[in-house]
Short mmCIF file of C-alpha atoms in Angstrom, two decimals:
data_model
loop_
_atom_site.label_atom_id
_atom_site.label_comp_id
_atom_site.label_asym_id
_atom_site.label_seq_id
_atom_site.Cartn_x
_atom_site.Cartn_y
_atom_site.Cartn_z
CA MET A 1 44.22 -19.86 -21.17
CA SER A 2 45.79 -17.21 -23.41
CA ASP A 3 47.27 -14.11 -21.58
CA SER A 4 45.38 -11.84 -23.97
CA HIS A 5 42.75 -11.77 -26.66
CA ALA A 6 42.78 -9.63 -29.77
CA LEU A 7 39.99 -8.66 -32.13
CA ASN A 8 40.34 -6.59 -35.35
CA VAL A 9 37.31 -4.34 -36.03
CA GLU A 10 36.56 -1.09 -37.89
CA ASN A 11 35.41 2.32 -37.06
CA LEU A 12 33.91 4.14 -40.13
CA GLY A 13 36.06 1.99 -42.38
CA LYS A 14 39.24 2.62 -40.44
CA PRO A 15 40.96 -0.34 -38.68
CA VAL A 16 40.85 -0.68 -34.92
CA LYS A 17 42.52 -3.36 -32.80
CA LEU A 18 41.00 -4.44 -29.48
CA ASN A 19 43.32 -6.26 -27.13
CA TYR A 20 42.17 -7.59 -23.74
CA ASN A 21 44.67 -8.92 -21.18
CA TYR A 22 42.33 -9.66 -18.19
CA LYS A 23 43.42 -6.44 -16.52
CA SER A 24 42.51 -3.82 -19.11
CA LEU A 25 41.24 -3.35 -22.62
CA CYS A 26 43.56 -1.63 -25.17
CA ILE A 27 41.85 0.21 -28.00
CA GLU A 28 44.31 0.91 -30.84
CA GLY A 29 43.35 2.71 -33.99
CA ALA A 30 41.11 5.53 -35.05
CA LEU A 31 39.62 7.39 -32.07
CA ASN A 32 37.19 10.25 -32.63
CA ARG A 33 38.03 12.93 -30.09
CA ASN A 34 36.49 15.73 -28.03
CA ARG A 35 32.79 14.89 -28.56
CA ARG A 36 31.22 14.93 -25.13
CA VAL A 37 28.16 16.16 -23.35
CA ARG A 38 29.26 17.71 -20.03
CA SER A 39 25.90 18.16 -18.42
CA SER A 40 25.37 14.43 -18.23
CA ARG A 41 29.08 13.51 -18.45
CA SER A 42 28.57 11.17 -21.29
CA CYS A 43 30.07 10.93 -24.80
CA ILE A 44 30.14 8.73 -27.80
CA CYS A 45 33.93 8.81 -28.49
CA ILE A 46 36.70 9.67 -26.14
CA PRO A 47 39.62 12.03 -25.86
CA THR A 48 42.85 10.54 -24.57
CA LYS A 49 45.84 11.94 -22.78
CA ASN A 50 48.10 9.05 -23.93
CA THR A 51 51.24 10.10 -25.71
CA ASN A 52 49.95 8.09 -28.66
CA PRO A 53 46.53 9.65 -29.47
CA THR A 54 45.40 6.45 -31.28
CA ILE A 55 45.77 4.23 -28.16
CA MET A 56 43.51 4.07 -25.13
CA TYR A 57 43.54 1.76 -22.11
CA VAL A 58 40.39 1.06 -20.15
CA SER A 59 40.83 -0.79 -16.81
CA ASN A 60 38.60 -3.70 -15.71
CA LYS A 61 37.05 -1.52 -13.01
CA HIS A 62 35.77 0.97 -15.64
CA ILE A 63 34.44 -1.54 -18.20
CA LEU A 64 30.67 -1.76 -17.78
CA TYR A 65 29.45 -3.93 -20.58
CA ALA A 66 30.58 -5.68 -23.81
CA THR A 67 28.29 -7.24 -26.29
CA TYR A 68 28.06 -8.27 -29.96
CA ASN A 69 24.93 -7.39 -31.87
CA THR A 70 24.07 -10.00 -34.59
CA ARG A 71 21.59 -7.75 -36.40
CA THR A 72 24.01 -4.78 -36.82
CA ASN A 73 27.20 -6.89 -36.97
CA MET A 74 28.73 -4.52 -34.36
CA ILE A 75 30.48 -4.87 -31.06
CA GLN A 76 29.50 -2.32 -28.37
CA LEU A 77 31.67 -1.46 -25.34
CA ASN A 78 30.28 0.71 -22.53
CA ALA A 79 32.79 2.15 -20.10
CA LEU A 80 33.58 4.97 -17.70
CA ILE A 81 36.63 6.87 -18.93
CA PRO A 82 38.66 9.07 -16.52
CA GLU A 83 39.35 12.57 -17.88
CA HIS A 84 42.83 12.31 -16.28
CA PRO A 85 43.82 8.66 -16.23
CA ASN A 86 46.61 9.08 -13.65
CA ASP A 87 44.37 10.90 -11.18
CA PRO A 88 42.34 8.46 -8.96
CA GLU A 89 39.87 11.25 -8.31
CA SER A 90 39.43 12.30 -11.89
CA LEU A 91 35.93 12.85 -13.27
CA LEU A 92 34.57 9.89 -15.25
CA TYR A 93 32.67 10.14 -18.45
CA LEU A 94 30.24 7.52 -19.74
CA SER A 95 31.44 6.32 -23.09
CA LYS A 96 30.02 3.96 -25.71
CA PHE A 97 32.33 2.53 -28.36
CA MET A 98 30.75 0.85 -31.39
CA TYR A 99 32.77 -0.98 -33.91
CA THR A 100 31.98 -3.03 -37.05
CA VAL A 101 33.12 -6.68 -36.95
CA LYS A 102 34.61 -8.32 -39.99
CA ASP A 103 32.29 -10.97 -41.59
CA ASN A 104 34.71 -13.84 -40.81
CA GLU A 105 35.17 -12.90 -37.18
CA LYS A 106 31.61 -12.97 -35.84
CA GLU A 107 32.16 -15.99 -33.59
CA LYS A 108 35.48 -14.56 -32.45
CA ALA A 109 33.64 -11.24 -31.43
CA ILE A 110 31.04 -13.18 -29.51
CA GLN A 111 33.73 -15.05 -27.65
CA PHE A 112 35.73 -11.86 -27.03
CA CYS A 113 32.82 -10.21 -25.39
CA ARG A 114 32.10 -13.24 -23.20
CA ILE A 115 35.75 -13.28 -22.04
CA VAL A 116 35.67 -9.55 -21.19
CA MET A 117 32.35 -9.79 -19.27
CA SER A 118 33.42 -12.89 -17.35
CA SER A 119 36.69 -11.23 -16.28
CA VAL A 120 35.42 -7.73 -15.40
CA TYR A 121 32.63 -9.21 -13.33
CA GLN A 122 34.60 -12.00 -11.72
CA ASP A 123 33.12 -12.68 -8.21
CA LEU A 124 30.60 -9.95 -8.87
CA ILE A 125 26.89 -9.84 -9.92
CA ALA A 126 26.56 -8.55 -13.55
CA GLU A 127 23.41 -6.77 -14.63
CA LYS A 128 22.25 -6.22 -11.06
CA ARG A 129 18.56 -6.05 -10.27
CA LEU A 130 18.22 -2.75 -8.36
CA LYS A 131 15.38 -1.28 -6.30
CA ILE A 132 15.91 2.49 -6.67
CA LEU A 133 14.49 4.78 -3.94
CA ILE A 134 14.60 8.48 -4.76
CA ASN A 135 13.87 11.10 -2.20
CA PRO A 136 12.78 14.19 -4.19
CA PHE A 137 12.53 16.36 -1.15
CA GLY A 138 15.72 15.74 0.77
CA GLY A 139 18.86 17.90 0.81
CA GLN A 140 18.43 20.60 -1.86
CA SER A 141 15.74 18.69 -3.78
CA LYS A 142 18.10 17.65 -6.57
CA ALA A 143 17.79 13.83 -6.29
CA LYS A 144 15.61 13.38 -9.34
CA ASP A 145 17.86 15.37 -11.64
CA ILE A 146 20.97 13.73 -10.22
CA PHE A 147 19.48 10.30 -11.00
CA ASP A 148 17.98 11.13 -14.39
CA LEU A 149 20.94 13.04 -15.84
CA GLN A 150 23.90 11.15 -14.32
CA VAL A 151 23.10 7.94 -12.52
CA LYS A 152 20.48 6.29 -14.73
CA PRO A 153 22.54 6.38 -17.96
CA VAL A 154 25.44 4.68 -16.17
CA LEU A 155 23.35 1.99 -14.57
CA GLU A 156 21.61 1.38 -17.91
CA ALA A 157 24.95 1.16 -19.68
CA ALA A 158 25.84 -1.66 -17.34
CA LYS A 159 22.51 -3.28 -18.20
CA CYS A 160 21.25 -3.14 -14.62
CA LYS A 161 17.50 -3.85 -14.15
CA LEU A 162 15.97 -0.75 -12.53
CA ASP A 163 12.80 -0.61 -10.44
CA ILE A 164 12.41 3.07 -9.62
CA GLN A 165 10.22 4.45 -6.85
CA PHE A 166 9.96 7.95 -5.32
CA THR A 167 9.58 8.28 -1.60
CA GLU A 168 6.34 10.20 -0.78
CA HIS A 169 6.61 10.90 2.93
CA GLN A 170 8.79 10.38 5.98
CA GLY A 171 8.87 6.62 6.76
CA HIS A 172 8.05 5.51 3.20
CA ALA A 173 11.42 4.12 2.58
CA LEU A 174 11.15 2.07 5.82
CA GLN A 175 7.89 0.63 4.59
CA VAL A 176 9.33 -0.22 1.21
CA ALA A 177 12.27 -2.07 2.74
CA ARG A 178 10.09 -3.86 5.31
CA ASP A 179 7.78 -5.17 2.53
CA LEU A 180 10.30 -5.72 -0.21
CA ASP A 181 10.38 -9.17 -2.04
CA ILE A 182 14.04 -9.86 -1.43
CA ASN A 183 14.11 -12.56 -4.17
CA ASP A 184 13.51 -9.89 -6.84
CA TYR A 185 16.57 -7.73 -6.09
CA ASP A 186 20.35 -7.83 -5.66
CA ALA A 187 20.50 -4.37 -3.97
CA ILE A 188 18.38 -1.51 -2.79
CA VAL A 189 19.80 1.89 -3.81
CA THR A 190 19.06 5.20 -2.11
CA VAL A 191 19.27 8.36 -4.11
CA SER A 192 19.06 10.64 -1.05
CA GLY A 193 20.85 11.81 2.02
CA ASP A 194 21.50 9.71 5.07
CA GLY A 195 17.92 9.87 6.34
CA VAL A 196 16.60 7.43 3.71
CA ILE A 197 19.55 5.06 4.41
CA HIS A 198 18.45 5.11 8.08
CA GLU A 199 14.88 4.24 7.06
CA VAL A 200 15.95 1.34 4.76
CA ILE A 201 18.15 -0.16 7.46
CA ASN A 202 15.32 -0.02 9.97
CA GLY A 203 12.86 -1.43 7.56
CA PHE A 204 14.94 -4.45 6.86
CA LEU A 205 15.51 -4.97 10.62
CA GLN A 206 11.81 -4.89 11.35
CA ARG A 207 11.24 -7.91 9.14
CA GLN A 208 10.73 -11.42 10.39
CA ASP A 209 13.44 -12.46 8.02
CA ALA A 210 15.66 -9.53 8.90
CA ARG A 211 19.06 -11.29 8.76
CA ASP A 212 18.19 -13.06 5.48
CA ALA A 213 17.01 -9.81 3.89
CA ILE A 214 19.98 -7.79 4.88
CA LYS A 215 22.41 -10.58 3.72
CA LYS A 216 20.63 -11.09 0.38
CA VAL A 217 19.90 -7.46 -0.64
CA SER A 218 22.84 -5.12 -0.13
CA LEU A 219 22.61 -1.35 0.29
CA GLY A 220 23.86 0.95 -2.50
CA ILE A 221 24.09 4.70 -2.05
CA ILE A 222 23.95 7.60 -4.42
CA PRO A 223 24.60 10.92 -2.62
CA ALA A 224 21.80 13.41 -2.98
CA GLY A 225 21.57 14.95 0.47
CA THR A 226 23.23 17.67 2.49
CA SER A 227 26.08 15.89 4.31
CA ASN A 228 26.11 12.39 2.73
CA SER A 229 28.22 11.17 5.62
CA LEU A 230 28.27 7.49 4.72
CA SER A 231 29.13 8.15 1.10
CA ILE A 232 32.03 10.51 1.81
CA SER A 233 33.33 8.17 4.45
CA MET A 234 33.42 5.37 1.89
CA LEU A 235 34.90 7.19 -1.08
CA GLY A 236 36.35 10.49 0.24
CA GLU A 237 35.10 14.03 0.33
CA LYS A 238 35.29 14.50 -3.42
CA LEU A 239 34.27 11.12 -4.91
CA GLY A 240 31.69 10.58 -2.14
CA PHE A 241 29.62 13.46 -3.65
CA ASP A 242 30.10 12.26 -7.19
CA PRO A 243 27.08 10.45 -8.74
CA ILE A 244 29.19 8.81 -11.43
CA HIS A 245 31.75 7.28 -9.06
CA THR A 246 29.07 6.19 -6.66
CA SER A 247 27.13 4.57 -9.55
CA LEU A 248 30.31 2.68 -10.44
CA GLN A 249 30.54 1.52 -6.79
CA ILE A 250 27.03 0.01 -7.12
CA ILE A 251 27.90 -1.71 -10.38
CA LYS A 252 31.35 -2.98 -9.45
CA GLY A 253 31.05 -3.00 -5.61
CA ARG A 254 31.19 -6.11 -3.43
CA PRO A 255 29.06 -6.59 -0.35
CA LEU A 256 31.06 -5.24 2.68
CA ALA A 257 29.83 -5.98 6.23
CA MET A 258 28.84 -2.94 8.22
CA ASP A 259 28.26 -2.61 11.99
CA ILE A 260 24.86 -1.34 13.14
CA CYS A 261 23.94 0.09 16.47
CA SER A 262 20.66 -0.47 18.44
CA VAL A 263 19.24 2.61 20.07
CA THR A 264 16.91 1.97 23.05
CA TYR A 265 14.61 4.47 24.69
CA GLU A 266 12.07 3.60 27.44
CA ASP A 267 9.34 3.12 24.89
CA ARG A 268 11.15 2.44 21.60
CA ARG A 269 14.05 0.55 20.12
CA TYR A 270 15.47 1.12 16.62
CA PHE A 271 18.74 0.98 14.77
CA SER A 272 21.40 3.57 13.78
CA PHE A 273 24.33 3.29 11.28
CA LEU A 274 25.88 6.72 11.60
CA SER A 275 26.15 8.87 14.84
CA HIS A 276 24.75 9.67 18.27
CA SER A 277 25.25 13.22 19.57
CA TYR A 278 24.47 15.40 22.60
CA GLY A 279 25.83 18.88 23.21
CA ILE A 280 27.39 21.27 20.74
CA ALA A 281 27.41 18.87 17.78
CA ALA A 282 23.78 17.99 18.19
CA TYR A 283 22.89 21.66 18.31
CA ALA A 284 24.96 22.23 15.09
CA ASP A 285 22.96 19.38 13.40
CA LEU A 286 19.48 20.17 14.51
CA ALA A 287 19.18 23.82 15.47
CA THR A 288 20.37 24.87 12.00
CA GLU A 289 17.58 23.15 9.94
CA HIS A 290 16.46 26.55 8.78
CA MET A 291 19.82 26.97 7.08
CA ARG A 292 19.67 23.89 4.91
CA TRP A 293 20.02 26.18 1.86
CA MET A 294 23.62 26.57 2.88
CA GLY A 295 24.35 22.89 2.39
CA ASP A 296 26.78 21.28 4.84
CA THR A 297 28.27 24.69 5.69
CA ARG A 298 25.29 25.12 8.07
CA THR A 299 26.90 22.66 10.52
CA VAL A 300 30.05 24.78 10.62
CA VAL A 301 28.03 27.86 11.37
CA GLY A 302 26.17 26.04 14.15
CA LEU A 303 29.36 24.75 15.71
CA LEU A 304 30.93 28.22 15.76
CA GLN A 305 27.79 29.73 17.30
CA GLU A 306 27.94 27.22 20.21
CA ILE A 307 31.68 27.47 20.74
CA PHE A 308 31.63 31.25 20.96
CA SER A 309 28.67 31.23 23.28
CA ASN A 310 30.77 28.93 25.54
CA LYS A 311 27.75 26.72 26.26
CA THR A 312 28.04 23.47 28.21
CA TYR A 313 25.53 20.65 28.57
CA GLN A 314 24.91 18.53 31.67
CA LEU A 315 24.62 14.76 31.52
CA GLU A 316 25.05 11.45 33.22
CA ALA A 317 26.66 8.79 30.98
CA TRP A 318 27.90 5.35 31.53
CA ILE A 319 30.34 3.85 28.89
CA LEU A 320 31.57 0.42 28.17
CA ILE A 321 35.08 1.24 27.01
CA ALA A 322 37.06 -1.25 24.93
CA GLU A 323 40.16 1.07 24.47
CA SER A 324 40.99 4.45 25.91
CA ASN A 325 44.60 4.89 24.83
CA LYS A 326 44.65 7.22 21.76
CA GLU A 327 47.97 6.00 20.57
CA LYS A 328 46.88 2.34 20.56
CA ILE A 329 43.63 3.31 18.81
CA LYS A 330 45.58 5.14 16.06
CA GLU A 331 48.08 2.32 15.62
CA ASN A 332 45.31 -0.31 15.43
CA CYS A 333 43.55 1.82 12.80
CA ARG A 334 46.72 2.08 10.67
CA THR A 335 47.26 -1.66 10.94
CA SER A 336 43.64 -2.33 9.84
CA LEU A 337 44.01 0.01 6.79
CA LYS A 338 47.18 -1.73 5.72
CA ALA A 339 45.71 -5.25 6.10
CA SER A 340 42.82 -4.60 3.76
CA VAL A 341 40.76 -7.55 5.08
CA TRP A 342 37.36 -7.73 3.39
CA LYS A 343 34.69 -8.64 5.92
CA GLN A 344 31.33 -9.98 4.94
CA ILE A 345 28.21 -10.87 6.92
CA ASP A 346 28.47 -14.35 8.49
CA PRO A 347 26.27 -16.46 6.28
CA SER A 348 25.28 -18.67 9.21
CA SER A 349 23.95 -15.81 11.28
CA THR A 350 20.20 -16.29 12.11
CA GLY A 351 17.56 -15.14 14.50
CA PRO A 352 16.59 -11.78 15.93
CA VAL A 353 19.10 -9.03 16.83
CA ILE A 354 19.21 -9.13 20.54
CA ASP A 355 21.00 -6.63 22.93
CA THR A 356 23.51 -8.03 25.33
CA ILE A 357 23.64 -5.03 27.70
CA PRO A 358 21.22 -4.60 30.61
CA PRO A 359 17.77 -3.04 29.92
CA LEU A 360 17.54 0.71 30.39
CA SER A 361 15.63 0.21 33.62
CA GLU A 362 18.45 -1.73 35.20
CA PRO A 363 21.83 -0.49 36.53
CA VAL A 364 24.92 -1.15 34.35
CA PRO A 365 27.72 -3.36 35.50
CA GLU A 366 30.60 -1.91 37.60
CA ASN A 367 33.09 -2.14 34.69
CA TRP A 368 31.28 0.70 32.95
CA THR A 369 32.88 4.14 33.27
CA LYS A 370 30.65 6.96 34.57
CA VAL A 371 30.71 10.58 33.35
CA ASP A 372 28.69 12.95 35.56
CA GLU A 373 29.42 16.49 34.72
CA ASP A 374 29.04 19.30 32.13
CA ILE A 375 30.33 18.56 28.68
CA SER A 376 30.75 20.47 25.35
CA PHE A 377 30.90 17.44 22.97
CA PHE A 378 29.52 13.95 23.40
CA LEU A 379 29.65 12.58 19.88
CA SER A 380 29.88 8.90 18.91
CA SER A 381 30.10 7.66 15.31
CA LYS A 382 30.49 4.59 13.14
CA VAL A 383 31.87 6.71 10.29
CA PRO A 384 34.96 8.99 10.19
CA LEU A 385 33.52 11.85 8.20
CA LEU A 386 30.23 13.44 9.38
CA ASN A 387 30.54 16.36 6.93
CA ARG A 388 33.06 17.60 4.35
CA GLY A 389 36.02 19.04 6.25
CA MET A 390 34.97 17.29 9.47
CA LEU A 391 37.07 14.18 10.04
CA SER A 392 35.68 13.90 13.52
CA HIS A 393 36.30 10.20 14.08
CA PRO A 394 39.36 9.38 12.00
CA CYS A 395 39.74 5.83 13.45
CA ALA A 396 36.24 4.73 12.74
CA SER A 397 35.93 1.36 10.99
CA PRO A 398 32.92 -0.03 9.15
CA ASN A 399 33.13 -3.40 10.88
CA ASP A 400 35.45 -3.46 13.97
CA GLY A 401 32.52 -4.08 16.28
CA LEU A 402 33.15 -0.83 18.13
CA ILE A 403 31.81 2.71 18.26
CA ASP A 404 34.23 5.67 18.24
CA LEU A 405 33.35 8.18 20.96
CA LEU A 406 34.68 11.75 21.08
CA LEU A 407 34.24 13.58 24.42
CA VAL A 408 35.12 17.14 25.38
CA ARG A 409 34.21 18.07 28.97
CA GLY A 410 32.99 21.48 29.95
CA GLY A 411 34.98 24.47 31.21
CA LYS A 412 37.78 24.22 28.61
CA GLY A 413 37.36 27.75 27.31
CA ILE A 414 36.63 29.14 23.86
CA THR A 415 40.25 29.13 22.61
CA LYS A 416 40.76 25.47 23.33
CA GLN A 417 37.45 24.44 21.84
CA LEU A 418 38.33 26.50 18.67
CA SER A 419 41.53 24.43 18.49
CA VAL A 420 39.27 21.39 18.12
CA PHE A 421 37.34 23.06 15.28
CA THR A 422 40.44 24.26 13.42
CA THR A 423 42.03 20.80 13.40
CA VAL A 424 39.07 18.58 12.84
CA ASP A 425 39.47 18.70 9.05
CA THR A 426 42.67 16.58 9.28
CA GLY A 427 41.65 14.44 12.29
CA LYS A 428 44.51 15.96 14.36
CA HIS A 429 42.03 17.24 16.95
CA ILE A 430 42.07 13.85 18.72
CA ASP A 431 45.73 14.59 19.68
CA LEU A 432 44.63 17.59 21.70
CA SER A 433 44.67 17.22 25.47
CA ILE A 434 41.02 18.37 25.88
CA VAL A 435 39.77 15.68 23.50
CA GLU A 436 39.00 12.21 24.93
CA TYR A 437 38.73 9.53 22.24
CA TYR A 438 37.50 6.06 22.96
CA LYS A 439 36.59 2.81 21.29
CA VAL A 440 33.44 1.63 23.08
CA LYS A 441 31.03 -1.31 22.83
CA ALA A 442 28.00 0.47 24.30
CA PHE A 443 26.97 3.50 26.34
CA ARG A 444 24.01 4.91 28.29
CA LEU A 445 23.26 8.61 28.31
CA LYS A 446 20.92 10.69 30.46
CA PRO A 447 20.52 14.32 29.32
CA ILE A 448 19.96 16.74 32.14
CA ILE A 449 18.19 19.82 30.79
CA ARG A 450 18.63 22.99 32.78
CA PRO A 451 15.39 24.94 33.49
CA GLY A 452 14.54 27.32 30.68
CA LYS A 453 17.28 25.84 28.41
CA ASN A 454 17.04 23.76 25.26
CA ALA A 455 19.15 20.74 24.47
CA TYR A 456 19.26 18.35 21.54
CA VAL A 457 19.93 14.73 20.97
CA ALA A 458 20.72 13.70 17.35
CA ILE A 459 20.71 10.08 16.14
CA ASP A 460 21.93 9.68 12.58
CA GLY A 461 21.62 13.47 12.17
CA GLU A 462 17.86 13.43 13.04
CA HIS A 463 15.95 14.67 16.05
CA ALA A 464 15.66 12.25 18.93
CA PRO A 465 14.04 12.72 22.40
CA ALA A 466 16.32 14.41 24.94
CA LYS A 467 15.58 11.60 27.40
CA PRO A 468 17.66 8.69 28.71
CA PHE A 469 18.66 6.26 26.04
CA GLN A 470 21.42 3.60 25.39
CA VAL A 471 23.36 2.39 22.42
CA GLU A 472 24.97 -0.91 21.64
CA VAL A 473 26.94 -1.89 18.52
CA HIS A 474 26.07 -5.14 16.68
CA PRO A 475 29.02 -6.28 14.57
CA CYS A 476 28.70 -6.96 10.79
CA LEU A 477 24.92 -6.74 10.84
CA ALA A 478 24.36 -4.92 7.55
CA SER A 479 25.86 -5.19 4.00
CA ILE A 480 26.75 -2.25 1.62
CA LEU A 481 28.17 -2.36 -1.91
CA SER A 482 31.76 -1.01 -1.72
CA LEU A 483 34.83 -0.70 -3.91
CA ASN A 484 37.10 -0.75 -0.82
CA SER A 485 37.51 -2.90 2.25
CA ASN A 486 37.64 0.08 4.64
CA PHE A 487 36.66 3.67 4.90
CA ALA A 488 38.65 6.34 3.08
CA THR A 489 40.39 7.34 6.34
CA ARG A 490 43.40 9.65 6.17
CA ILE A 491 44.87 9.18 9.68
#
């Protein structure tokens, strides 16, 4: 096999040379410049920051589609081009290059496109069949515009097959996922906040063929909510809010295994992918619903209100701790990030998802740790970032089979609690003496509500009953399209 493939074409009568080396495409010749449409971040021809203004390099990651059109005798290349090629967080612009093929090189052009497509989608599914679920009401009600103006053009440029549906009411996405014909799709994509993701996961896990469905149809996410916790945890605080980068993740992402937690109340059992909160953090999530117009800033306001009021919350909790040493937890996290091991769902996994811990009505084993006092924070999570600027669980992993639990007991004073708030953006808060940080397999929590007082429980950022419940992690239960083998953790 040749190390590179070249094709001579023309752009408006001027010669252009395409050279592909299995890592990137080099376009050398006449490049029209500075024609772009910023509102949809698309353009026909591309500016370049290369020292030679007639040469452009497009990496495999950013090549979406290559084809030769017999009728027009033209080759078309669709790609996402970074505005600043050396910046990994640069804005991307959808670009379509069209070149005329010389009459005697038609077969060579066809073969050139085949080689490019085979290479850029190696071990991936090209032209994915996508079920798109758009929540027009969530967050700041911008999902439809985000999809129409930015996401749809990119997915269509990659020749994805789109089946678009708008959610009409709470629970609609759950119904869609539960009834989906899994043979018709490669992925189900949510254009929403985290709430619709929660519904899709629960819809899949209510099916008789739950494990088959969740293995066959991966989850893809386009951020269109307020916090977008899963998206920013996967791609970082900037790219995790960017519709173009998250569209690329759907097109070029591979299925990555993701732990899911079962949540059990006396009369109900369901599944969680994000967080479980009681105390100040739950208040900040739920008691600030009227401030949704502020975006994710509302959570910051809620946290400060609770810290300055010096409130505490009473509970009884039992925790199955896997690791309590913060230094060991951080070292294990660093090792995992360096190893970059790509985990996928076990293809042989079958049968229902069964809890291994005792039922809520029975006592827990003696090796569980009991917490029976006032607390400020009881916040467990499967993702590192719950909001922008809030790296609350910096050692969280998508698939380590453990839940990260942050615990701050009551009576620590306003100043010390503020120190948690002022360092949470970097994850350094877990080094503070008042912060307990654990890796756990399961926990049971009994809220104790003082007379005349309110208290909140939040599961995946949504209201849950302030009644006894328990949580258990189920390793590698779900699958999500990802460009990376781990979260974008900055520990």
